[in-house]
């Protein structure tokens, strides 16, 4: 969660709502990072979770095509996610499996409905989040998309990790905005 908070700080420094995310592989290794980039990229879908999911899928594609992920591949994938303008097309792979099965998403704020949908569709196995979002949360506060029994995939949800620190980062951001 501390890595996700560091990503959130980067988002806030670029004028975006300070939300950050990281994705861990089954061994607990960080394979992707993401931060809100809506303002920075002018993209309404550039939520931290979606940015991280896209980066993780690229990393796993590389792993699957190479048999395993080298340190330079992970670094390249993270660099591409952080600086999207420097991205190149992914190398052809033997398998186009996009599923993030057995991976964990750690995010500073409860996912919204768009992000919850992306989480379900990407087959993430676990979602860990910090602060609850009573206005737009879709992991138990307003909706519970992630655990909806009508869906074909339901990740484990672990709420409230470093909740106060995550909430404080958001509160400071919005207090500064109101003062301006």
Coordinates of C-alpha atoms in Angstrom, one line a residue:
X1 CA 0.0 0.0 0.0
X2 CA 2.9 2.3 0.6
X3 CA 4.0 1.9 -3.0
X4 CA 0.4 2.8 -4.1
X5 CA 0.5 5.9 -1.8
X6 CA 3.7 6.9 -3.6
X7 CA 2.0 6.6 -6.9
X8 CA -1.0 8.6 -5.5
X9 CA 1.5 11.4 -4.6
X10 CA 2.7 11.5 -8.2
X11 CA -0.9 11.8 -9.4
X12 CA -1.5 14.7 -7.1
X13 CA 1.7 16.5 -8.3
X14 CA 0.3 16.4 -11.8
X15 CA -3.1 17.8 -10.8
X16 CA -4.9 14.5 -10.7
X17 CA -6.9 13.1 -7.8
X18 CA -4.2 11.3 -5.7
X19 CA -5.1 7.7 -6.3
X20 CA -2.4 5.1 -6.8
X21 CA -2.3 1.4 -7.5
X22 CA 0.2 -1.5 -7.8
X23 CA -0.3 -5.0 -9.0
X24 CA 1.5 -8.0 -7.5
X25 CA 2.1 -11.3 -9.2
X26 CA 1.4 -14.6 -7.3
X27 CA 4.9 -14.4 -5.8
X28 CA 4.2 -11.0 -4.3
X29 CA 6.5 -9.1 -6.8
X30 CA 5.3 -5.7 -8.0
X31 CA 4.7 -6.1 -11.8
X32 CA 2.8 -2.9 -12.5
X33 CA 2.2 0.6 -11.0
X34 CA -0.5 3.1 -11.9
X35 CA -1.8 6.4 -10.9
X36 CA -4.7 8.6 -11.8
X37 CA -3.7 10.3 -15.1
X38 CA -7.1 11.7 -16.3
X39 CA -5.9 15.3 -16.2
X40 CA -2.4 14.5 -17.3
X41 CA -3.5 12.5 -20.4
X42 CA -6.9 14.0 -20.9
X43 CA -8.4 10.5 -20.7
X44 CA -11.5 10.0 -18.6
X45 CA -10.7 6.2 -18.3
X46 CA -7.1 6.8 -17.0
X47 CA -7.9 5.8 -13.4
X48 CA -5.1 4.3 -11.4
X49 CA -6.5 0.8 -11.5
X50 CA -7.0 0.8 -15.3
X51 CA -3.5 2.2 -15.9
X52 CA -2.1 -0.5 -13.6
X53 CA -4.2 -3.3 -15.2
X54 CA -3.0 -2.3 -18.7
X55 CA 0.7 -2.3 -17.5
X56 CA 0.3 -5.7 -15.8
X57 CA -1.2 -7.3 -18.9
X58 CA 1.8 -6.1 -20.9
X59 CA 4.2 -7.5 -18.4
X60 CA 2.4 -10.8 -18.2
X61 CA 2.3 -11.0 -22.0
X62 CA 6.1 -10.7 -22.0
X63 CA 6.4 -13.4 -19.3
X64 CA 4.3 -15.8 -21.2
X65 CA 6.1 -15.2 -24.5
X66 CA 9.5 -15.5 -22.9
X67 CA 8.7 -18.2 -20.4
X68 CA 9.5 -15.9 -17.5
X69 CA 10.0 -12.2 -16.9
X70 CA 13.5 -10.8 -16.8
X71 CA 14.4 -7.9 -14.6
X72 CA 14.9 -5.6 -17.7
X73 CA 11.4 -6.6 -19.0
X74 CA 9.8 -5.6 -15.7
X75 CA 11.7 -2.3 -15.7
X76 CA 10.7 -1.7 -19.4
X77 CA 7.1 -2.4 -18.7
X78 CA 7.0 -0.1 -15.7
X79 CA 8.8 2.6 -17.6
X80 CA 6.4 2.3 -20.5
X81 CA 3.4 2.6 -18.1
X82 CA 4.9 5.7 -16.4
X83 CA 5.9 7.3 -19.7
X84 CA 3.2 6.2 -22.1
X85 CA 4.4 8.4 -24.9
X86 CA 7.6 6.3 -25.0
X87 CA 5.6 3.0 -25.5
X88 CA 6.3 0.7 -28.3
X89 CA 4.0 -2.0 -29.7
X90 CA 4.2 -5.2 -27.6
X91 CA 6.2 -8.0 -29.1
X92 CA 4.3 -10.8 -30.7
X93 CA 3.5 -13.5 -28.2
X94 CA 2.7 -17.2 -28.5
X95 CA -0.2 -16.7 -26.1
X96 CA -2.5 -13.7 -25.9
X97 CA -3.8 -14.6 -22.5
X98 CA -4.8 -11.3 -20.9
X99 CA -6.0 -12.8 -17.6
X100 CA -4.4 -11.5 -14.4
X101 CA -5.3 -14.7 -12.5
X102 CA -3.6 -15.0 -9.1
X103 CA -2.5 -11.3 -9.2
X104 CA -3.4 -8.8 -6.5
X105 CA -4.4 -5.2 -7.1
X106 CA -3.5 -2.7 -4.2
X107 CA -5.2 0.7 -4.6
X108 CA -5.5 3.7 -2.3
X109 CA -9.3 4.2 -2.8
X110 CA -12.2 1.8 -3.2
X111 CA -12.7 1.2 -6.9
X112 CA -15.5 2.8 -8.8
X113 CA -17.9 0.9 -11.1
X114 CA -15.7 1.3 -14.2
X115 CA -12.6 0.0 -12.4
X116 CA -14.6 -2.7 -10.7
X117 CA -15.7 -3.9 -14.1
X118 CA -12.1 -3.9 -15.4
X119 CA -11.0 -5.8 -12.3
X120 CA -13.7 -8.5 -12.8
X121 CA -13.0 -8.7 -16.6
X122 CA -9.2 -9.0 -16.0
X123 CA -9.7 -11.8 -13.6
X124 CA -7.7 -10.3 -10.7
X125 CA -7.8 -12.6 -7.8
X126 CA -7.6 -10.1 -5.0
X127 CA -8.3 -6.4 -4.4
X128 CA -6.8 -4.6 -1.5
X129 CA -7.9 -1.0 -1.0
X130 CA -7.3 1.8 1.5
X131 CA -10.0 4.3 1.9
X132 CA -13.7 3.7 1.3
X133 CA -15.5 5.8 -1.3
X134 CA -19.1 6.3 -0.1
X135 CA -20.0 8.4 -3.2
X136 CA -18.8 6.1 -6.0
X137 CA -17.3 2.9 -4.4
X138 CA -18.2 -0.4 -6.0
X139 CA -16.5 -2.8 -3.6
X140 CA -19.1 -2.6 -0.8
X141 CA -19.9 1.0 0.1
X142 CA -22.3 2.3 -2.7
X143 CA -22.3 -0.9 -4.8
X144 CA -20.6 -4.2 -4.5
X145 CA -19.8 -5.1 -8.1
X146 CA -16.7 -7.0 -7.1
X147 CA -18.7 -9.6 -5.1
X148 CA -21.8 -9.7 -7.1
X149 CA -22.8 -13.4 -7.3
X150 CA -24.3 -12.8 -10.8
X151 CA -20.9 -12.2 -12.3
X152 CA -18.6 -15.0 -13.5
X153 CA -15.6 -13.8 -11.4
X154 CA -15.5 -12.5 -7.9
X155 CA -12.1 -11.4 -6.5
X156 CA -11.4 -11.5 -2.8
X157 CA -11.8 -8.0 -1.3
X158 CA -9.6 -6.7 1.5
X159 CA -10.7 -3.2 2.6
X160 CA -9.2 -0.6 4.9
X161 CA -5.5 -1.2 4.6
X162 CA -3.7 2.0 5.8
X163 CA -7.1 3.6 5.5
X164 CA -6.3 6.8 7.4
X165 CA -3.2 7.5 5.3
X166 CA -5.1 7.0 2.1
X167 CA -8.0 9.2 3.3
X168 CA -5.6 11.9 4.5
X169 CA -3.9 12.2 1.0
X170 CA -7.3 12.6 -0.6
X171 CA -8.6 15.1 2.0
X172 CA -5.5 17.3 1.7
X173 CA -5.8 17.3 -2.1
X174 CA -9.5 18.4 -2.0
X175 CA -8.8 21.0 0.8
X176 CA -6.1 22.6 -1.4
X177 CA -8.5 22.6 -4.4
X178 CA -11.3 24.3 -2.4
X179 CA -8.9 27.0 -1.1
X180 CA -7.8 27.8 -4.7

